[in-house]
CSV table of C-alpha atoms and ligand atoms in Angstrom, one decimal:
chain,number,residue,atom,x,y,z
A,197,UNK,CA,0.0,0.0,0.0
A,198,UNK,CA,1.0,3.6,-0.5
A,199,UNK,CA,0.8,6.5,1.9
A,200,UNK,CA,0.9,10.2,1.4
A,201,UNK,CA,2.3,12.4,4.2
A,202,UNK,CA,1.3,16.1,4.2
A,203,UNK,CA,4.3,18.1,5.1
A,204,UNK,CA,3.7,21.4,3.4
A,205,UNK,CA,2.6,23.5,6.4
A,206,UNK,CA,4.7,26.3,7.9
A,207,UNK,CA,4.3,25.2,11.5
A,208,UNK,CA,3.6,28.8,12.6
A,209,UNK,CA,2.2,27.7,16.0
A,210,UNK,CA,5.5,25.9,16.8
A,211,UNK,CA,7.6,29.1,16.4
A,212,UNK,CA,10.2,29.9,17.4
A,213,UNK,CA,11.3,26.3,16.9
A,214,UNK,CA,10.2,26.4,13.3
A,215,UNK,CA,11.8,29.7,12.4
A,216,UNK,CA,14.8,27.8,10.9
A,217,UNK,CA,13.6,24.2,10.9
A,218,UNK,CA,10.6,22.9,9.1
A,219,UNK,CA,8.0,21.2,11.4
A,220,UNK,CA,8.7,17.8,10.0
A,221,UNK,CA,12.4,18.1,10.8
A,222,UNK,CA,12.0,19.2,14.4
A,223,UNK,CA,13.9,16.7,16.5
A,224,UNK,CA,12.0,14.3,18.7
A,225,UNK,CA,14.3,12.1,20.8
A,226,UNK,CA,17.1,13.5,18.7
A,227,UNK,CA,15.7,12.3,15.4
A,228,UNK,CA,13.6,14.4,12.9
A,229,UNK,CA,9.9,14.0,13.7
A,230,UNK,CA,9.2,12.7,10.2
A,231,UNK,CA,11.6,9.8,10.7
A,232,UNK,CA,9.3,8.6,13.5
A,233,UNK,CA,6.4,8.7,11.1
A,234,UNK,CA,8.3,6.9,8.4
A,235,UNK,CA,9.3,4.1,10.8
A,236,UNK,CA,5.6,3.9,11.9
A,237,UNK,CA,4.4,3.3,8.4
A,238,UNK,CA,7.3,0.9,7.7
A,239,UNK,CA,6.2,-1.1,10.8
A,240,UNK,CA,2.9,-1.8,8.8
A,241,UNK,CA,4.9,-2.7,5.7
A,242,UNK,CA,3.9,0.6,4.0
A,243,UNK,CA,7.1,1.4,2.2
A,244,UNK,CA,5.9,3.4,-0.8
A,245,UNK,CA,5.6,6.9,0.7
A,246,UNK,CA,4.8,10.2,-1.1
A,247,UNK,CA,5.8,13.4,0.7
A,248,UNK,CA,3.9,16.5,-0.4
A,249,UNK,CA,6.1,19.5,0.5
A,250,UNK,CA,5.8,23.2,0.1
A,251,UNK,CA,7.7,25.2,2.7
A,252,UNK,CA,11.5,24.6,3.0
A,253,UNK,CA,11.5,21.3,1.1
A,254,UNK,CA,15.3,21.0,0.7
A,255,UNK,CA,16.2,20.1,4.3
A,256,UNK,CA,13.7,17.2,4.1
A,257,UNK,CA,15.0,15.9,0.8
A,258,UNK,CA,18.7,16.1,1.7
A,259,UNK,CA,18.1,14.2,5.0
A,260,UNK,CA,15.9,11.4,3.7
A,261,UNK,CA,17.1,11.1,0.1
A,262,UNK,CA,15.3,8.3,-1.8
A,263,UNK,CA,14.4,6.7,1.5
A,264,UNK,CA,16.5,3.6,1.1
A,265,UNK,CA,18.5,4.3,4.3
A,266,UNK,CA,15.2,4.1,6.1
A,267,UNK,CA,13.9,1.0,4.4
A,268,UNK,CA,11.3,2.9,2.3
A,269,UNK,CA,10.8,4.4,-1.2
A,270,UNK,CA,10.2,8.1,-1.1
A,271,UNK,CA,8.6,10.3,-3.8
A,272,UNK,CA,8.7,14.0,-3.3
A,273,UNK,CA,6.1,16.4,-4.7
A,274,UNK,CA,6.8,20.0,-4.2
A,275,UNK,CA,4.1,22.7,-4.5
A,276,UNK,CA,5.0,26.1,-5.8
A,277,UNK,CA,2.4,27.7,-3.6
A,278,UNK,CA,0.3,25.9,-0.9
A,279,UNK,CA,-2.4,23.7,-2.4
A,280,UNK,CA,-4.1,22.9,0.9
A,281,UNK,CA,-4.5,19.4,2.3
A,282,UNK,CA,-6.7,17.9,-0.5
A,283,UNK,CA,-5.0,20.0,-3.3
A,284,UNK,CA,-1.7,18.6,-2.3
A,285,UNK,CA,-3.0,15.0,-2.7
A,286,UNK,CA,-4.7,15.9,-6.0
A,287,UNK,CA,-1.3,17.0,-7.1
A,288,UNK,CA,0.0,13.5,-6.4
A,289,UNK,CA,-2.9,11.7,-8.2
A,290,UNK,CA,-0.8,10.2,-10.9
A,291,UNK,CA,0.9,8.0,-8.3
A,292,UNK,CA,-2.4,6.8,-6.8
A,293,UNK,CA,-4.6,4.1,-8.3
A,294,UNK,CA,-5.6,2.0,-5.3
A,295,UNK,CA,-6.9,2.9,-1.8
A,296,UNK,CA,-4.1,4.6,0.1
A,297,UNK,CA,-3.4,6.2,3.5
A,298,UNK,CA,-3.0,9.9,4.0
A,299,UNK,CA,-1.4,11.3,7.1
A,300,UNK,CA,-1.0,14.8,8.5
A,301,UNK,CA,2.7,15.3,8.9
A,302,UNK,CA,2.5,16.4,12.5
A,303,UNK,CA,0.9,13.6,14.4
A,304,UNK,CA,2.4,10.9,16.5
A,305,UNK,CA,0.3,7.8,17.2
A,306,UNK,CA,0.4,4.1,17.7
A,307,UNK,CA,-3.0,3.7,16.1
A,308,UNK,CA,-3.4,0.3,14.5
A,309,UNK,CA,-3.3,0.9,10.7
A,310,UNK,CA,-4.0,-2.8,10.0
A,311,UNK,CA,-7.3,-2.6,12.0
A,312,UNK,CA,-8.2,0.7,10.3
A,313,UNK,CA,-7.7,-0.9,6.9
A,314,UNK,CA,-9.9,-3.9,7.9
A,315,UNK,CA,-12.6,-1.5,9.1
A,316,UNK,CA,-12.3,0.4,5.8
A,317,UNK,CA,-12.8,-2.7,3.7
A,318,UNK,CA,-15.7,-3.9,5.9
A,319,UNK,CA,-17.7,-0.6,5.5
A,320,UNK,CA,-17.0,-0.4,1.8
A,321,UNK,CA,-17.0,3.4,2.1
A,322,UNK,CA,-14.8,5.6,-0.1
A,323,UNK,CA,-13.3,7.4,2.9
A,324,UNK,CA,-12.4,6.4,6.4
A,325,UNK,CA,-11.2,9.0,8.9
A,326,UNK,CA,-9.3,7.9,12.1
A,327,UNK,CA,-10.9,9.5,15.1
A,328,UNK,CA,-9.5,10.2,18.6
A,329,UNK,CA,-11.1,11.6,21.7
A,330,UNK,CA,-9.7,15.0,23.0
A,331,UNK,CA,-10.5,17.4,25.8
A,332,UNK,CA,-10.7,20.5,23.6
A,333,UNK,CA,-12.3,19.6,20.3
A,334,UNK,CA,-12.5,23.3,19.1
A,335,UNK,CA,-8.9,23.3,17.9
A,336,UNK,CA,-9.5,20.3,15.6
A,337,UNK,CA,-11.9,18.9,13.1
A,338,UNK,CA,-14.9,17.5,15.0
A,339,UNK,CA,-16.5,14.4,13.5
A,340,UNK,CA,-20.0,13.4,14.5
A,341,UNK,CA,-21.0,9.8,13.6
A,342,UNK,CA,-23.9,7.4,14.1
A,343,UNK,CA,-23.7,4.3,16.2
A,344,UNK,CA,-22.2,2.3,13.3
A,345,UNK,CA,-19.5,4.9,12.7
A,346,UNK,CA,-21.0,6.6,9.6
A,347,UNK,CA,-20.0,10.2,9.6
A,348,UNK,CA,-23.0,12.7,9.9
A,349,UNK,CA,-21.1,16.0,10.2
A,350,UNK,CA,-17.5,17.2,9.8
A,351,UNK,CA,-16.9,20.6,11.3
A,352,UNK,CA,-13.4,22.1,11.3
A,353,UNK,CA,-12.4,24.2,14.3
A,354,UNK,CA,-16.0,24.6,15.6
A,355,UNK,CA,-17.1,27.0,18.3
A,356,UNK,CA,-17.9,25.4,21.6
A,357,UNK,CA,-21.6,25.7,20.9
A,358,UNK,CA,-21.2,23.5,17.8
A,359,UNK,CA,-19.4,20.7,19.6
A,360,UNK,CA,-21.5,17.6,19.9
A,361,UNK,CA,-18.8,15.0,20.5
A,362,UNK,CA,-15.2,14.8,21.8
A,363,UNK,CA,-14.2,12.7,18.8
A,364,UNK,CA,-12.0,14.6,16.4
A,365,UNK,CA,-10.2,13.9,13.1
A,366,UNK,CA,-6.9,12.3,14.0
A,367,UNK,CA,-5.4,13.3,10.7
A,368,UNK,CA,-5.2,9.8,9.2
A,369,UNK,CA,-7.4,8.9,6.2
A,370,UNK,CA,-8.0,5.9,4.0
A,371,UNK,CA,-9.1,7.2,0.6
A,372,UNK,CA,-10.3,5.6,-2.6
A,373,UNK,CA,-8.6,7.6,-5.3
A,374,UNK,CA,-11.9,8.0,-7.1
A,375,UNK,CA,-12.9,10.8,-4.6
A,376,UNK,CA,-10.1,12.9,-5.9
A,377,UNK,CA,-12.3,13.7,-8.9
A,378,UNK,CA,-14.1,16.1,-6.6
A,379,UNK,CA,-10.9,18.1,-6.0
A,380,UNK,CA,-10.0,20.8,-8.5
A,381,UNK,CA,-6.5,20.7,-10.0
A,382,UNK,CA,-3.9,23.4,-9.0
A,383,UNK,CA,-6.3,25.0,-6.6
A,384,UNK,CA,-6.0,25.5,-2.9
A,385,UNK,CA,-8.5,22.9,-1.5
A,386,UNK,CA,-8.9,21.3,1.9
A,387,UNK,CA,-10.3,17.9,3.0
A,388,UNK,CA,-11.5,19.5,6.2
A,389,UNK,CA,-13.3,22.6,4.8
A,390,UNK,CA,-14.2,21.5,1.4
A,391,UNK,CA,-14.0,17.8,0.3
A,392,UNK,CA,-15.4,16.0,3.3
A,393,UNK,CA,-18.4,18.4,3.8
A,394,UNK,CA,-19.1,18.2,0.1
A,395,UNK,CA,-19.0,14.4,0.0
A,396,UNK,CA,-21.4,14.3,3.0
A,397,UNK,CA,-23.8,16.8,1.3
A,398,UNK,CA,-23.9,14.5,-1.7
A,399,UNK,CA,-24.8,11.5,0.5
A,400,UNK,CA,-21.5,9.7,0.0
A,401,UNK,CA,-20.6,7.4,2.9
A,402,UNK,CA,-17.6,8.3,5.0
A,403,UNK,CA,-16.8,6.2,8.1
A,404,UNK,CA,-15.0,7.2,11.2
A,405,UNK,CA,-12.6,4.7,12.8
A,406,UNK,CA,-12.3,5.6,16.4
A,407,UNK,CA,-9.7,4.2,18.8
A,408,UNK,CA,-8.2,5.0,22.2
A,409,UNK,CA,-4.6,4.7,20.8
A,410,UNK,CA,-1.9,7.1,21.9
A,411,UNK,CA,-2.3,10.2,19.8
A,412,UNK,CA,-0.8,13.7,19.8
A,413,UNK,CA,-0.4,16.5,17.2
A,414,UNK,CA,2.9,18.4,17.8
A,415,UNK,CA,1.4,21.7,16.7
A,416,UNK,CA,2.5,23.8,19.7
A,417,UNK,CA,5.6,23.8,21.9
A,418,UNK,CA,3.5,22.5,24.9
A,419,UNK,CA,2.5,19.5,22.9
A,420,UNK,CA,6.0,19.0,21.5
A,421,UNK,CA,7.3,18.9,25.1
A,422,UNK,CA,4.5,16.6,26.2
A,423,UNK,CA,5.4,14.2,23.4
A,424,UNK,CA,8.9,14.0,24.7
A,425,UNK,CA,7.8,13.4,28.2
A,426,UNK,CA,5.3,10.7,27.1
A,427,UNK,CA,7.8,8.9,24.9
A,428,UNK,CA,10.6,9.0,27.4
A,429,UNK,CA,8.3,7.6,30.1
A,430,UNK,CA,7.1,4.8,27.8
A,431,UNK,CA,10.3,3.9,25.9
A,432,UNK,CA,13.0,5.5,27.9
A,433,UNK,CA,15.1,2.5,28.7
A,434,UNK,CA,18.4,2.1,26.9
A,435,UNK,CA,18.2,5.4,25.1
A,436,UNK,CA,21.5,6.9,26.0
A,437,UNK,CA,24.4,7.1,23.5
A,438,UNK,CA,28.1,7.9,24.2
A,439,UNK,CA,28.8,10.9,26.4
A,440,UNK,CA,31.2,12.0,29.1
A,441,UNK,CA,29.6,12.4,32.5
A,442,UNK,CA,31.4,13.4,35.6
A,443,UNK,CA,31.2,10.8,38.4
A,444,UNK,CA,29.6,13.4,40.7
A,445,UNK,CA,26.8,14.2,38.2
A,446,UNK,CA,23.4,12.7,38.8
A,447,UNK,CA,20.6,11.7,36.5
A,448,UNK,CA,17.2,10.6,37.7
A,449,UNK,CA,14.3,9.2,35.7
A,450,UNK,CA,14.4,8.8,31.9
A,451,UNK,CA,17.1,10.9,30.3
A,452,UNK,CA,18.2,10.7,26.7
A,453,UNK,CA,21.7,12.0,26.2
A,454,UNK,CA,22.9,12.5,22.6
A,455,UNK,CA,26.4,11.7,21.3
A,456,UNK,CA,29.4,13.7,22.4
A,457,UNK,CA,27.7,15.5,25.3
A,458,UNK,CA,29.8,16.7,28.2
A,459,UNK,CA,28.2,16.7,31.7
A,460,UNK,CA,30.3,18.4,34.4
A,461,UNK,CA,30.6,17.9,38.1
A,462,UNK,CA,27.6,18.0,40.4
A,463,UNK,CA,25.2,18.5,37.5
A,464,UNK,CA,21.7,17.2,38.2
A,465,UNK,CA,19.4,16.1,35.4
A,466,UNK,CA,15.9,15.0,36.2
A,467,UNK,CA,14.0,13.1,33.5
A,468,UNK,CA,12.1,13.0,31.4
A,469,UNK,CA,14.7,15.1,29.6
A,470,UNK,CA,16.6,15.1,26.3
A,471,UNK,CA,20.1,16.5,25.5
A,472,UNK,CA,20.9,16.9,21.9
A,473,UNK,CA,24.3,15.8,20.5
A,474,UNK,CA,27.3,18.0,21.4
A,475,UNK,CA,25.6,19.7,24.4
A,476,UNK,CA,27.7,20.9,27.3
A,477,UNK,CA,26.4,21.2,30.8
A,478,UNK,CA,28.7,22.9,33.2
A,479,UNK,CA,29.3,22.3,36.9
A,480,UNK,CA,26.3,22.4,39.3
A,481,UNK,CA,23.7,23.1,36.6
A,482,UNK,CA,20.2,21.6,37.2
A,483,UNK,CA,18.0,20.5,34.4
A,484,UNK,CA,14.5,19.0,34.8
A,485,UNK,CA,12.0,18.0,32.1
A,486,UNK,CA,13.8,20.0,29.4
A,487,UNK,CA,14.4,19.3,25.7
A,488,UNK,CA,17.7,20.7,24.4
A,489,UNK,CA,18.6,20.5,20.7
A,490,UNK,CA,22.2,20.2,19.3
A,491,UNK,CA,25.2,21.9,20.9
A,492,UNK,CA,23.4,23.7,23.7
A,493,UNK,CA,25.7,25.1,26.3
A,494,UNK,CA,24.4,25.5,29.9
A,495,UNK,CA,26.6,27.5,32.2
A,496,UNK,CA,27.5,26.8,35.8
A,497,UNK,CA,24.6,26.7,38.3
A,498,UNK,CA,22.0,27.5,35.7
A,499,UNK,CA,18.6,26.0,36.3
A,500,UNK,CA,16.3,24.8,33.4
A,501,UNK,CA,12.8,23.6,34.0
A,502,UNK,CA,10.4,22.0,31.5
A,503,UNK,CA,11.7,24.3,28.7
A,504,UNK,CA,13.0,23.8,25.1
A,505,UNK,CA,16.2,25.3,23.7
A,506,UNK,CA,17.1,25.2,20.0
A,507,UNK,CA,20.4,24.5,18.3
A,508,UNK,CA,23.5,26.2,19.7
A,509,UNK,CA,21.8,28.1,22.5
A,510,UNK,CA,24.1,29.5,25.2
A,511,UNK,CA,22.6,29.8,28.6
A,512,UNK,CA,24.9,31.9,30.9
A,513,UNK,CA,25.9,30.7,34.4
A,514,UNK,CA,23.4,31.2,37.2
A,515,UNK,CA,20.5,31.8,34.8
A,516,UNK,CA,17.0,30.6,35.4
A,517,UNK,CA,14.9,29.3,32.5
A,518,UNK,CA,11.5,28.5,33.9
A,519,UNK,CA,8.6,26.2,32.9
A,520,UNK,CA,7.3,26.6,29.3
A,521,UNK,CA,10.1,28.8,28.0
A,522,UNK,CA,11.0,28.2,24.3
A,523,UNK,CA,14.4,29.4,23.0
A,524,UNK,CA,14.9,29.5,19.2
A,525,UNK,CA,18.3,28.5,17.7
A,526,UNK,CA,21.4,30.5,18.7
A,527,UNK,CA,19.8,32.4,21.6
A,528,UNK,CA,22.3,33.8,24.1
A,529,UNK,CA,21.2,34.3,27.7
A,530,UNK,CA,23.4,36.5,29.7
A,531,UNK,CA,24.6,35.1,33.1
A,532,UNK,CA,22.2,35.4,36.0
A,533,UNK,CA,19.2,36.2,33.8
A,534,UNK,CA,15.8,35.3,35.1
A,535,UNK,CA,13.4,34.6,32.2
A,536,UNK,CA,9.6,35.1,32.9
A,537,UNK,CA,7.7,31.8,32.5
A,538,UNK,CA,6.6,30.7,29.0
A,539,UNK,CA,8.9,33.2,27.3
A,540,UNK,CA,9.3,32.8,23.6
A,541,UNK,CA,12.7,33.9,22.4
A,542,UNK,CA,13.4,34.4,18.7
A,543,UNK,CA,16.5,32.8,17.1
A,544,UNK,CA,19.7,34.7,17.5
A,545,UNK,CA,18.4,37.0,20.3
A,546,UNK,CA,20.8,38.1,23.0
A,547,UNK,CA,19.0,38.4,26.3
A,548,UNK,CA,20.7,40.8,28.6
A,549,UNK,CA,20.1,40.6,32.4
A,550,UNK,CA,17.7,43.2,33.8
B,1275,GDD,N1,1.5,19.8,1.2
B,1275,GDD,C1,0.8,20.6,1.9
B,1275,GDD,N2,0.2,21.7,1.4
B,1275,GDD,N3,0.6,20.2,3.2
B,1275,GDD,C2,-0.2,21.1,4.0
B,1275,GDD,C3,-0.7,22.2,3.5
B,1275,GDD,C4,-0.5,22.6,2.1
B,1275,GDD,O1,-1.0,23.6,1.6
B,1275,GDD,N4,-1.4,22.8,4.5
B,1275,GDD,C5,-1.3,22.0,5.6
B,1275,GDD,N5,-0.5,21.0,5.3
B,1275,GDD,C6,-0.1,19.9,6.2
B,1275,GDD,C7,0.6,20.4,7.4
B,1275,GDD,O2,2.0,20.4,7.2
B,1275,GDD,C8,0.2,19.4,8.5
B,1275,GDD,O3,1.1,18.2,8.4
B,1275,GDD,C9,-1.2,18.9,8.0
B,1275,GDD,O4,-1.3,19.3,6.6
B,1275,GDD,C10,-2.3,19.5,8.8
B,1275,GDD,O5,-2.1,20.9,8.9
B,1275,GDD,P1,-2.2,21.7,10.2
B,1275,GDD,O6,-1.9,23.1,9.9
B,1275,GDD,O7,-1.3,21.0,11.2
B,1275,GDD,O8,-3.7,21.5,10.6
B,1275,GDD,P2,-4.3,21.5,12.1
B,1275,GDD,O9,-3.5,20.8,13.0
B,1275,GDD,O10,-4.8,22.9,12.4
B,1275,GDD,O11,-5.7,20.6,11.8
B,1275,GDD,C11,-5.6,19.4,11.1
B,1275,GDD,O12,-5.1,18.4,11.9
B,1275,GDD,C12,-6.0,18.0,13.1
B,1275,GDD,C13,-5.3,16.9,13.8
B,1275,GDD,O13,-4.1,17.2,14.2
B,1275,GDD,C14,-7.0,19.1,10.6
B,1275,GDD,O14,-6.9,18.0,9.7
B,1275,GDD,C15,-8.0,18.8,11.7
B,1275,GDD,O15,-9.2,18.4,11.2
B,1275,GDD,C16,-7.4,17.7,12.6
B,1275,GDD,O16,-8.3,17.4,13.7
B,1276,MG,MG1,-1.6,20.1,13.1
């Protein structure tokens, strides 16, 4: 079977992490997010994967190449201007002649694709949409079904008054390519706003496949951090690679340390936490729940709590980086600075102590 992954969005809600890095390449456990999605598809023997790209396509292409290093075959389709979710798949129509999977490029799940395919065949519908329960449906596509799972309404980002269920579109579809005839060529067109509501108006059957599988969309820094915490708690054993750690340093809980990290005396790292390759943590620093990208330097006695720091950040000694702070690449924090909680610092900014 083939799968199309939609990786054309700009990832604006993940800024400042996506100022220099496309959302699909944001590291999760020190590997690009998209690599996790490709491994997930491969685990179901789905090895023929089409990537629809738009924004910053080169970094994705140069990392994944033809896919052979990852055990898959990749086809890249680059849009000149964004075609929307359905328009992007229409643009790939020449590669699609049998039912295929479509995945939003920013979801992490262990949903059983084999069971979803069996359900799709059993219902004989032209479209199946994976559904997942969430607490706040208003930021997703809400999908109302009948008791058999047949979709009655699809409302993208509804107001609270329009919410009739906590089941939302999980961003995985099974599609019969025939339905692409309803999508105009070279036009911005969305599954969520256009194709699905139009198919329902015409009386076509769409089925929702609901499950309680793990599911998260890494659309915001909070969810990006939560994905790390969840994964480290579940799969955290045996994750460390080579690094140099001082005998008086301590780690507690699930901590992933990338290659060539240096961890100085009396450093304390409390998991779940991730240190990117080449990071350097100086004497007495304390890190808890943080995600650091590559080559981050943390000065003596600095304290980092549940925050994210992009590539090459420099955090001066004695600084305090509190809960929810997000530092873009190459941010420099002067010694003894105290950032307010949930700060968003743009790449390259120098924060001076005040
Ligand atoms: N190729 C291409 N071209 N990809 C696109 C385009 C485009 O013009 N626009 C968006 N995408 C990709 C994004 O990169 C992302 O992987 C996916 O389509 C969904 O876009 P988001 O911008 O992340 O949408 P969302 O999170 O607000 O909502 C979508 O996902 C929810 C689940 O996470 C919708 O599908 C909702 O209905 C759904 O509940
Ligand atoms: Mg999203």
